[in-house]
mmCIF file of C-alpha atoms in Angstrom:
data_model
loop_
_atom_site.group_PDB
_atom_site.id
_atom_site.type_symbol
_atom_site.label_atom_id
_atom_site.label_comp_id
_atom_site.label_asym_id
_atom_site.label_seq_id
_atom_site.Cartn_x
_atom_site.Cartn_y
_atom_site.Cartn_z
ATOM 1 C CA UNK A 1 -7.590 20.917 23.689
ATOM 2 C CA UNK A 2 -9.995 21.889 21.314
ATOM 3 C CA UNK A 3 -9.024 25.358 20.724
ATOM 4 C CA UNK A 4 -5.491 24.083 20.499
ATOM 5 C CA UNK A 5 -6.144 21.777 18.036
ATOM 6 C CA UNK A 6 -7.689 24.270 15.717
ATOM 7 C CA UNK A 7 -4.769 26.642 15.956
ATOM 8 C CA UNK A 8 -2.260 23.953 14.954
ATOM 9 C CA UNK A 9 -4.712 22.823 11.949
ATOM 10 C CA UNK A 10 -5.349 26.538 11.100
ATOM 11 C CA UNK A 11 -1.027 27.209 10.680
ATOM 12 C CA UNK A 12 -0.989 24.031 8.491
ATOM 13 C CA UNK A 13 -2.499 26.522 5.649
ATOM 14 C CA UNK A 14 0.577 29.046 5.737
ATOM 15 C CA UNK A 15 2.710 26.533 6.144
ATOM 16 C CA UNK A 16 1.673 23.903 3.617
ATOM 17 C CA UNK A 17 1.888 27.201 1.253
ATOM 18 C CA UNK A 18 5.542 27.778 2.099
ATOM 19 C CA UNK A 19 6.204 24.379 1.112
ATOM 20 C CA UNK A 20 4.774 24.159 -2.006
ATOM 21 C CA UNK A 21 6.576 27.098 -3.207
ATOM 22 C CA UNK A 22 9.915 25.786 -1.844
ATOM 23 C CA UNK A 23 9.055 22.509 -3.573
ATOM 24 C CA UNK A 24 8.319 23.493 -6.506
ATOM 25 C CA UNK A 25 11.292 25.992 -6.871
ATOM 26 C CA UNK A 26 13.590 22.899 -5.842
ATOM 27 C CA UNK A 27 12.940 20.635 -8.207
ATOM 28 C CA UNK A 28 13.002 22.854 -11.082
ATOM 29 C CA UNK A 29 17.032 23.521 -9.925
ATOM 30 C CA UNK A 30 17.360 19.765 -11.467
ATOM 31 C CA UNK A 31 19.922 20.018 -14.637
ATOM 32 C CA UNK A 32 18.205 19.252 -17.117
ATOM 33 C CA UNK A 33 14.283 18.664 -18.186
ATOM 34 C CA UNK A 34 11.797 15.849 -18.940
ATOM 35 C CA UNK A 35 11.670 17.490 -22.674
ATOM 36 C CA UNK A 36 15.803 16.597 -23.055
ATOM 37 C CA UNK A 37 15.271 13.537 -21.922
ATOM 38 C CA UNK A 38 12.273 12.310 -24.124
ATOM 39 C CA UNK A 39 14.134 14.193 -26.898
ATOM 40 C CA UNK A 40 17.112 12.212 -26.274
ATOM 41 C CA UNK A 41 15.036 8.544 -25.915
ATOM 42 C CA UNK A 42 13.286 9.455 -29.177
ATOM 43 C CA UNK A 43 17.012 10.119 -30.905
ATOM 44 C CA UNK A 44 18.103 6.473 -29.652
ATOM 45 C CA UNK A 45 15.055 5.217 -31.683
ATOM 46 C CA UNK A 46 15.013 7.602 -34.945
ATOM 47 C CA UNK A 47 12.268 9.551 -33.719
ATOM 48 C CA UNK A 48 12.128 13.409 -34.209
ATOM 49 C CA UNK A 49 9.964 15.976 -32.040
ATOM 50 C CA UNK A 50 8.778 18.962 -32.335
ATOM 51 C CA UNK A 51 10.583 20.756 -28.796
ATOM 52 C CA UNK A 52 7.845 23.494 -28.591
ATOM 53 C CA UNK A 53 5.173 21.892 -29.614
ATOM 54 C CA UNK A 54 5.612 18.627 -27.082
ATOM 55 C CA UNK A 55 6.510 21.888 -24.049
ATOM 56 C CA UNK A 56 3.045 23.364 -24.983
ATOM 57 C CA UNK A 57 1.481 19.797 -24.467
ATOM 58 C CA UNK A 58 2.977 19.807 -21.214
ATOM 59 C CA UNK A 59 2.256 22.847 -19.894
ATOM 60 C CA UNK A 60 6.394 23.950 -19.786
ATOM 61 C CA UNK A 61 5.672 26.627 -22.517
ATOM 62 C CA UNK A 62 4.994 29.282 -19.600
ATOM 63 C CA UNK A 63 6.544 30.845 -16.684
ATOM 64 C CA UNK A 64 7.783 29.423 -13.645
ATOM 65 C CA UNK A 65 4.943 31.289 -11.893
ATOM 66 C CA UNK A 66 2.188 30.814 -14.520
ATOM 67 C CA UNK A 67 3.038 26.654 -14.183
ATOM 68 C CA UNK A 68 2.936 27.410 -9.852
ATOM 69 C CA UNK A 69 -0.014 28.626 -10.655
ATOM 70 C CA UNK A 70 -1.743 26.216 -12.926
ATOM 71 C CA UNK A 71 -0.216 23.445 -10.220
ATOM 72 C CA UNK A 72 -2.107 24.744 -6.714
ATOM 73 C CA UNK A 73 -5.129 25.307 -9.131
ATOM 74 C CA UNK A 74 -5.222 29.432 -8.625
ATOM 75 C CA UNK A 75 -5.193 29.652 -12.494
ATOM 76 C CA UNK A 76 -6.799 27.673 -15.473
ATOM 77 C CA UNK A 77 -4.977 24.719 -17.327
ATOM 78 C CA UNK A 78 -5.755 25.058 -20.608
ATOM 79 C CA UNK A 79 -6.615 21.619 -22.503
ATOM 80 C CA UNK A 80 -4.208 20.540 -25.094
ATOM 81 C CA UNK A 81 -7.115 18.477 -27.487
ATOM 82 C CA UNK A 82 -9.523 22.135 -27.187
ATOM 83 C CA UNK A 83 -9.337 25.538 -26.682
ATOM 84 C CA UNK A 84 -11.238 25.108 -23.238
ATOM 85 C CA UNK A 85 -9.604 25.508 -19.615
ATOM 86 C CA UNK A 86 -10.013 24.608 -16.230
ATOM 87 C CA UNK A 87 -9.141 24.499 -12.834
ATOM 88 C CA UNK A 88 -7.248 21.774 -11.934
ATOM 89 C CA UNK A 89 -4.632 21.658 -9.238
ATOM 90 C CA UNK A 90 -4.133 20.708 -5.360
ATOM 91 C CA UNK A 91 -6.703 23.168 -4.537
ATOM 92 C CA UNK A 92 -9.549 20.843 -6.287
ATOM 93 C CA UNK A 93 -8.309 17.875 -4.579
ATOM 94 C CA UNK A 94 -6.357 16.914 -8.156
ATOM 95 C CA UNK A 95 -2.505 16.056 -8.329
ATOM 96 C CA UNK A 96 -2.495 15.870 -11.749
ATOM 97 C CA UNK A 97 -0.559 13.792 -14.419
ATOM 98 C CA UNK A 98 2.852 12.345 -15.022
ATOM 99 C CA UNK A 99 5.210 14.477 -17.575
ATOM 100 C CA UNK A 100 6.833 11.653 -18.418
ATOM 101 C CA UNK A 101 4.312 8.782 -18.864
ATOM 102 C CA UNK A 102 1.006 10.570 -18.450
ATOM 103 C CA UNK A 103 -0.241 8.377 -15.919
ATOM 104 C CA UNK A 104 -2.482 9.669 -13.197
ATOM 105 C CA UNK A 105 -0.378 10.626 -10.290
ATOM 106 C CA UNK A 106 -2.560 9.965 -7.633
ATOM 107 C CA UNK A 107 -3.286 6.599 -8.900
ATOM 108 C CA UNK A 108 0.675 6.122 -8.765
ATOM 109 C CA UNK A 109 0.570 7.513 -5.331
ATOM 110 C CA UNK A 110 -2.435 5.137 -3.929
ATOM 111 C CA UNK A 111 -0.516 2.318 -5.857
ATOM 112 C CA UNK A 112 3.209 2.389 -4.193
ATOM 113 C CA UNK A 113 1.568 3.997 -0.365
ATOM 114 C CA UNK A 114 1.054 0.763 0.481
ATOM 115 C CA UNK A 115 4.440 -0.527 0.591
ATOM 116 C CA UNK A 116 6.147 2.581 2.343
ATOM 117 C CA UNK A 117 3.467 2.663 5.070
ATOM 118 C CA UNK A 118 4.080 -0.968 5.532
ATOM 119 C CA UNK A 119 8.144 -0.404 5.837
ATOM 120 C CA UNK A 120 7.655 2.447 7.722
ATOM 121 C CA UNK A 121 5.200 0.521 10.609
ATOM 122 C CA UNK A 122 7.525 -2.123 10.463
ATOM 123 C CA UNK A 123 10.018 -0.664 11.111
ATOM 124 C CA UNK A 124 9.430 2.002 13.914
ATOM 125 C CA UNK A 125 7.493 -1.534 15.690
ATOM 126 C CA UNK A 126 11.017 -2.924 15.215
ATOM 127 C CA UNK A 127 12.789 -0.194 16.568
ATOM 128 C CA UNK A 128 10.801 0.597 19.236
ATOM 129 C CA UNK A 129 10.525 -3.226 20.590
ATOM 130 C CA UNK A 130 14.509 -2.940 20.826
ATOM 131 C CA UNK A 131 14.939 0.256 21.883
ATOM 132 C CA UNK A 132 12.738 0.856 24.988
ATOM 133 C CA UNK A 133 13.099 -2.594 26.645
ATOM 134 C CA UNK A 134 17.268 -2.684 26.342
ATOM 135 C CA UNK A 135 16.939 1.462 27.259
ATOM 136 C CA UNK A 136 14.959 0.465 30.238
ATOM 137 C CA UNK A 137 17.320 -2.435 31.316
ATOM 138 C CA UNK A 138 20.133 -0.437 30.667
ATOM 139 C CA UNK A 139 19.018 2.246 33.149
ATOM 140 C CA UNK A 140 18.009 -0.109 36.090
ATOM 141 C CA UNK A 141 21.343 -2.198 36.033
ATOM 142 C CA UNK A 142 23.226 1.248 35.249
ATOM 143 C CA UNK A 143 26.994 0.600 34.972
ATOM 144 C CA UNK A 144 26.963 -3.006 34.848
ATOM 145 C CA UNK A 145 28.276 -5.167 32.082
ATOM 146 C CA UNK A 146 24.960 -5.196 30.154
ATOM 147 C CA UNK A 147 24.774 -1.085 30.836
ATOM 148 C CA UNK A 148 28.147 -0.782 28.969
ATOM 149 C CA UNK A 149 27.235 -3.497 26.371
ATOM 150 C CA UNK A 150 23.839 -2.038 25.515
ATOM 151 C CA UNK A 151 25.233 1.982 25.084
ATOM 152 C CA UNK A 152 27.831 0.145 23.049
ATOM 153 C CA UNK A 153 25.739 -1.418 20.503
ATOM 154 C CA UNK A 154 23.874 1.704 20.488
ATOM 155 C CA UNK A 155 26.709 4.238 19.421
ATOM 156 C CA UNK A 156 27.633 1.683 17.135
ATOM 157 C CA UNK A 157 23.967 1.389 15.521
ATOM 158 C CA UNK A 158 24.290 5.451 15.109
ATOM 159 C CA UNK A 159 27.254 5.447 13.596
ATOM 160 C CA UNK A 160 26.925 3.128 11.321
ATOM 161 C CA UNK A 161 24.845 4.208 7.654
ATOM 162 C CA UNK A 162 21.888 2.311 6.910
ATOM 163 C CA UNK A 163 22.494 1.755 3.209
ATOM 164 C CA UNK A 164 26.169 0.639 4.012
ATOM 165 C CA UNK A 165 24.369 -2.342 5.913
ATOM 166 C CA UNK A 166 22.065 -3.223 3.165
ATOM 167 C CA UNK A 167 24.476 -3.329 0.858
ATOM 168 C CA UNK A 168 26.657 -5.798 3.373
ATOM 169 C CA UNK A 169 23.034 -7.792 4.157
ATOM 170 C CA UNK A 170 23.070 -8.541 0.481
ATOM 171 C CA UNK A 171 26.573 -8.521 -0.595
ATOM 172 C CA UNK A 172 28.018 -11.111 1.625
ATOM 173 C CA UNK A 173 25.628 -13.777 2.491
ATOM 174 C CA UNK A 174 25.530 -14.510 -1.172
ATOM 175 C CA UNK A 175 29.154 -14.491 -1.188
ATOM 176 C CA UNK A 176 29.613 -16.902 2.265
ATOM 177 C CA UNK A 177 26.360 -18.860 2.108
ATOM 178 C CA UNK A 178 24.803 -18.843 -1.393
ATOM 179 C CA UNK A 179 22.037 -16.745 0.038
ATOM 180 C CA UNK A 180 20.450 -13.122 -0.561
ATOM 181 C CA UNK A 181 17.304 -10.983 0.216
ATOM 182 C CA UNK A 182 14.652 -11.558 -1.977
ATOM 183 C CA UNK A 183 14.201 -8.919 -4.466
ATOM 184 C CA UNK A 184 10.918 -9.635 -6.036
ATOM 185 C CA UNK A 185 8.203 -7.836 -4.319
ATOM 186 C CA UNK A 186 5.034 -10.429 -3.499
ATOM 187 C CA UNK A 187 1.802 -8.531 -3.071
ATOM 188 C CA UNK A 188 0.555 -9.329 0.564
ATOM 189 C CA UNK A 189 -3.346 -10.211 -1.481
ATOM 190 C CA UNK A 190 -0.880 -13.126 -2.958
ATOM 191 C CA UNK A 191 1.287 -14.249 -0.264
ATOM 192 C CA UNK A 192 1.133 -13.102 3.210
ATOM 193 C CA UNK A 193 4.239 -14.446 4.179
ATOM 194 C CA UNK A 194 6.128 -13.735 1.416
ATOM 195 C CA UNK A 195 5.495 -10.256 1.978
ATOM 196 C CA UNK A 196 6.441 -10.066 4.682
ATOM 197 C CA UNK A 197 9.468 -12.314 4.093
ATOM 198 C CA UNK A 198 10.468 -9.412 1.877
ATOM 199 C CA UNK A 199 10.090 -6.654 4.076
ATOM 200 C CA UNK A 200 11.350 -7.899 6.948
ATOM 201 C CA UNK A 201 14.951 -7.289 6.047
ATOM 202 C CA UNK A 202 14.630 -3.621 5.062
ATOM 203 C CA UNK A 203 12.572 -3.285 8.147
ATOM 204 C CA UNK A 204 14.886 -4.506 10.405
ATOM 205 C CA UNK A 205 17.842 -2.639 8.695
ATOM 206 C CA UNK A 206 15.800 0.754 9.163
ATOM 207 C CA UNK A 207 14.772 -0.022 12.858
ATOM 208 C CA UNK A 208 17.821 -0.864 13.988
ATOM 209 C CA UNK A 209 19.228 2.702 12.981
ATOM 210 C CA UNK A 210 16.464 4.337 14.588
ATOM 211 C CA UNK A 211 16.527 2.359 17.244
ATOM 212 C CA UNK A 212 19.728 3.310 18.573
ATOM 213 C CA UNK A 213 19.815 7.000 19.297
ATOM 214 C CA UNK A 214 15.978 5.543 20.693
ATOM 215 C CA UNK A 215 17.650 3.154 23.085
ATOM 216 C CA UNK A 216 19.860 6.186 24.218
ATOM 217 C CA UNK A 217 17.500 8.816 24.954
ATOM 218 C CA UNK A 218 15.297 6.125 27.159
ATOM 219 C CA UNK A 219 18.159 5.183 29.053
ATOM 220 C CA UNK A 220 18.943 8.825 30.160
ATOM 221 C CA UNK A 221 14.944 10.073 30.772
ATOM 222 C CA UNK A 222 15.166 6.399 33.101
ATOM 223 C CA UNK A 223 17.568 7.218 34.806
ATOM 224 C CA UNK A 224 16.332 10.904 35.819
ATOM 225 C CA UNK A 225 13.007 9.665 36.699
ATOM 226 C CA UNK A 226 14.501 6.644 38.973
ATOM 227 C CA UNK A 227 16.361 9.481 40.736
ATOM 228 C CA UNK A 228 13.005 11.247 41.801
ATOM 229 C CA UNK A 229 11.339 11.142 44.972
ATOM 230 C CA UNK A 230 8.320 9.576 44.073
ATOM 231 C CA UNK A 231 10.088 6.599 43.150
ATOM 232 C CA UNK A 232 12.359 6.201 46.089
ATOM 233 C CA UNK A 233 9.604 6.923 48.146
ATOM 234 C CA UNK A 234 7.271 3.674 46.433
ATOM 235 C CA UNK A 235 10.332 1.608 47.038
ATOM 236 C CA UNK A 236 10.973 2.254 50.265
ATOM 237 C CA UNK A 237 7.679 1.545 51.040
ATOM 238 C CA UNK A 238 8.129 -1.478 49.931
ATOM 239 C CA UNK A 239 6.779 -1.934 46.528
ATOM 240 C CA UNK A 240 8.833 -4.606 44.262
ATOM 241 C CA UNK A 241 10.941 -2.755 41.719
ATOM 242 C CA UNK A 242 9.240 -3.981 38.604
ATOM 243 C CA UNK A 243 5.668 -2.786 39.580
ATOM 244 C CA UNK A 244 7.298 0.944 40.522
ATOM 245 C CA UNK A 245 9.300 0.465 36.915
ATOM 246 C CA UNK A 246 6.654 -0.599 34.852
ATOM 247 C CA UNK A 247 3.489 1.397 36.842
ATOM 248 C CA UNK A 248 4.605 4.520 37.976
ATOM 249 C CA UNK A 249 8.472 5.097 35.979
ATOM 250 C CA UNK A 250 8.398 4.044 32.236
ATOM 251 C CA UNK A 251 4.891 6.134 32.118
ATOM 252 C CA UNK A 252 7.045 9.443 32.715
ATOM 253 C CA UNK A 253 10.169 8.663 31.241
ATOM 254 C CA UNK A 254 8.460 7.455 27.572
ATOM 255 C CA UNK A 255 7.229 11.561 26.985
ATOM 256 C CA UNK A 256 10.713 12.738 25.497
ATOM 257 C CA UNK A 257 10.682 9.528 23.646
ATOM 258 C CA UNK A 258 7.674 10.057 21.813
ATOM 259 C CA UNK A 259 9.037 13.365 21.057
ATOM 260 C CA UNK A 260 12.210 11.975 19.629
ATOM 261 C CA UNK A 261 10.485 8.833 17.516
ATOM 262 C CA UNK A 262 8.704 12.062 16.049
ATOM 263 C CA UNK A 263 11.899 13.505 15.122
ATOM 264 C CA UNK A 264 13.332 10.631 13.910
ATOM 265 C CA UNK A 265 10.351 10.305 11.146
ATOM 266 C CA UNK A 266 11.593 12.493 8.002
ATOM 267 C CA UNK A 267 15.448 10.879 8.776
ATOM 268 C CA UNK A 268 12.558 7.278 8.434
ATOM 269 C CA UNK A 269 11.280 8.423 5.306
ATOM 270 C CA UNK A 270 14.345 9.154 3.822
ATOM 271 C CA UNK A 271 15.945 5.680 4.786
ATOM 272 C CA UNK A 272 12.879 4.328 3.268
ATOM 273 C CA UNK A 273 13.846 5.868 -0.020
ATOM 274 C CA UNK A 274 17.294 4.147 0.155
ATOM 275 C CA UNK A 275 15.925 0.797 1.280
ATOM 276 C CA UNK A 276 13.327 0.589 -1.449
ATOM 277 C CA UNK A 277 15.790 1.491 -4.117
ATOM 278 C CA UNK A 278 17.924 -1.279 -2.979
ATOM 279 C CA UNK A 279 15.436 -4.120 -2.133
ATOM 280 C CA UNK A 280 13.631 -3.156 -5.201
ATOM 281 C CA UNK A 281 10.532 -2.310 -3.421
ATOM 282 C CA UNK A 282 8.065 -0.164 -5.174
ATOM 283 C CA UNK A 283 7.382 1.856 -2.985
ATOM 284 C CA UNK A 284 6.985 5.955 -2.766
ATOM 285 C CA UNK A 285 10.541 6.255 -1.990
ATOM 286 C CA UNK A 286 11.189 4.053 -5.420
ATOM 287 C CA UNK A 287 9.166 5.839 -7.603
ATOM 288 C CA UNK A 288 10.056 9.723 -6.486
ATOM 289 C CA UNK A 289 13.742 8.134 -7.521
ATOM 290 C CA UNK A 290 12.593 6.980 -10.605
ATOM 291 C CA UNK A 291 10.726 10.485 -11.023
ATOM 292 C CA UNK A 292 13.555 12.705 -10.521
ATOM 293 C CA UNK A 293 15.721 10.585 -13.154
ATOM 294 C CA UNK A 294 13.268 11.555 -15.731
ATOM 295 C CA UNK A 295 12.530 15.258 -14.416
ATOM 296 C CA UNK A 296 9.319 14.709 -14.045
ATOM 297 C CA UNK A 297 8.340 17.699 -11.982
ATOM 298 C CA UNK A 298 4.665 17.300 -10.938
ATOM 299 C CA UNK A 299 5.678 13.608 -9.960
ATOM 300 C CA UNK A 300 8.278 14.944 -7.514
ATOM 301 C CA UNK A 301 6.278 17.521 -6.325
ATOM 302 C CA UNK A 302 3.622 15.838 -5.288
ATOM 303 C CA UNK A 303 5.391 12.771 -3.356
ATOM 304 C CA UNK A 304 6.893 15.591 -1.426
ATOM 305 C CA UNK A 305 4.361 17.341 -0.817
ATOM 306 C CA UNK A 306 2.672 13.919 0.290
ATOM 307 C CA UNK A 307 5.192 13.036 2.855
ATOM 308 C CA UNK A 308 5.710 16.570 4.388
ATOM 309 C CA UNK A 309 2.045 16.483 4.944
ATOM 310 C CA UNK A 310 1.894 13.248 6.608
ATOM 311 C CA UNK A 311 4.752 13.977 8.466
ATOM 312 C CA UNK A 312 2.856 17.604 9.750
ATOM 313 C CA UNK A 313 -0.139 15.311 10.489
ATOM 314 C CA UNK A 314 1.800 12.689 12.827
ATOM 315 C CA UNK A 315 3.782 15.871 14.474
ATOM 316 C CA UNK A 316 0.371 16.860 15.661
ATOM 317 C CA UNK A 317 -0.881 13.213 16.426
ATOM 318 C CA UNK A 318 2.269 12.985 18.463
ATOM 319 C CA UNK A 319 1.530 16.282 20.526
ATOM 320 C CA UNK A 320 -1.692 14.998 21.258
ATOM 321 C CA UNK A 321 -0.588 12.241 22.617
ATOM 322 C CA UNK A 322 1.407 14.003 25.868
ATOM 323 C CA UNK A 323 -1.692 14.496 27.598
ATOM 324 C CA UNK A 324 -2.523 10.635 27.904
ATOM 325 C CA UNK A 325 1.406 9.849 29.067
ATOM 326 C CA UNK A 326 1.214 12.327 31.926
ATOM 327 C CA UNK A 327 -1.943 13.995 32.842
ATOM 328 C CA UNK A 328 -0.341 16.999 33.881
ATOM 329 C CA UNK A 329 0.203 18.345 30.056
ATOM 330 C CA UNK A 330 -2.666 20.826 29.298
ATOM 331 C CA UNK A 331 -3.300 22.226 26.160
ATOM 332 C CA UNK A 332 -5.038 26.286 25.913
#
């Protein structure tokens, strides 16, 4: 386990490399630039800049690779009030600062993590509390009326878009009953319950989605492990069904379903995005939106960065896992 372990943490280096360059190629394929836009907010209020002197303040003066560079902290930033330079990129633990408003961006980061990681526990609890016990049920009584009513709901859950339901969560209540989602985020140091009274919706919108191709996958691995001889063999000995279901069956059947809640984690993330744009939650999702209207590169970057790094660290959280759901998995 050990040496295993230390493989998969010692390919994280290569890999995390990769990314960064793909990231910060990607974003800089954006029409357009943060200097256009200030230019043009300036305009609106008679202001007038100075293009290349406001690029060398931000660093945009240089090359592509030169501003890489300066970024994963291989080459010196220069600072703009002397003529001293330093390192200061990812490699010294430093994200750096907004284009746009200058703000630290880690301190935007540790601000708006908060809410995502709440949305995003919420929500997988949500799904998973729907998902396994209908998959279960679903397998046991297979081809009865709740069978075909639970695969039902679930091809209907994968079909549908989760923004589309949002956007139907808060368009028609308000229209039938006078009533919509509240869109005021209330810090959970404030009110508890009003937190969660605003997450809740968004939560259950995003867990429902997940939960259906969930639901669907559980249902199948049930069904192969009911059909093995282990299990016929406890029943038949005369063991009541729900101790060989919930003892000896769900244990073995829940391995493919781990692997398929990891899956479903960057499609999570991205529904995130969409929910917290809509419910006006500021979360990370929120504010890498708000980034990319205003170009602000390093913003973007990092938030990326951030969740493909989290999402590499719950992969391999996830694979360690296997060994504790069935004691045969053994890791070299």
């Amino acid at each position: 386990m050990r040496a295993y372990v230390i493989r998969r943490l010692v390919l994280v280096i290569p890999t995390l490399f990769i990314l960064t360059l793909i990231i910060f190629s990607l974003v800089r394929f954006l029409p357009g630039n943060v200097i256009d836009l200030m230019e043009a907010d300036l305009d609106f209020q008679d202001y007038e800049i100075d293009r290349e002197a406001l690029m060398r303040f931000l660093g945009l003066d240089v090359p592509a690779y030169v501003q890489y560079g300066r970024w994963i902290g291989v080459l010196r930033t220069p600072h703009w009030s002397s003529n001293e330079s330093s390192f200061n990129g990812l490699l010294q633990g430093k994200l750096g600062e907004s284009l746009f408003s200058g703000f630290s961006i880690g301190e935007k980061i540790r601000g708006s993590l908060p809410v995502t990681i709440k949305l995003g526990i919420m929500s997988i609890v949500t799904g998973l509390l729907i998902a396994i016990p209908v998959g279960i049920y679903s397998a046991v009584r297979q081809d009865t009326v709740a069978d075909y009513t639970g695969r039902t709901i679930a091809v209907i859950g994968m079909a549908t878009p989760n923004f589309w339901l949002a956007l139907n969560v808060m368009i028609y209540p308000s229209i039938w009953w006078g009533w919509s989602p509240p869109m005021e985020y209330i810090p959970i140091t404030e009110d508890p319950l009003g937190n969660l009274g605003v997450l809740i919706i968004p939560s259950v919108i995003l867990g429902t989605a997940m939960a259906a191709s969930t639901m669907r996958i559980t249902r199948t691995m049930m069904l192969e492990v009911l059909r093995q001889d282990y299990v016929r063999t406890a029943l038949s000995k005369g063991l009541k069904e729900r101790v060989v279901i919930t003892r000896h069956a769900v244990k073995n059947a829940l391995i493919p379903v781990v692997t398929v809640v990891g899956t479903q984690l960057p499609i999570l993330l991205g529904g995130s995005v969409i929910m917290e744009n809509i419910f006006n939650l500021p979360g990370l999702g929120r504010l890498m939106v708000d980034s990319l209207a205003e170009r602000d590169y390093p913003m973007v970057s990092a938030i990326n960065l951030f969740y493909a790094s989290g999402i590499m660290g719950i992969n391999l959280m996830i694979d360690l896992i296997y060994p504790f759901l069935d004691p045969r998995v053994r890791y070299s």
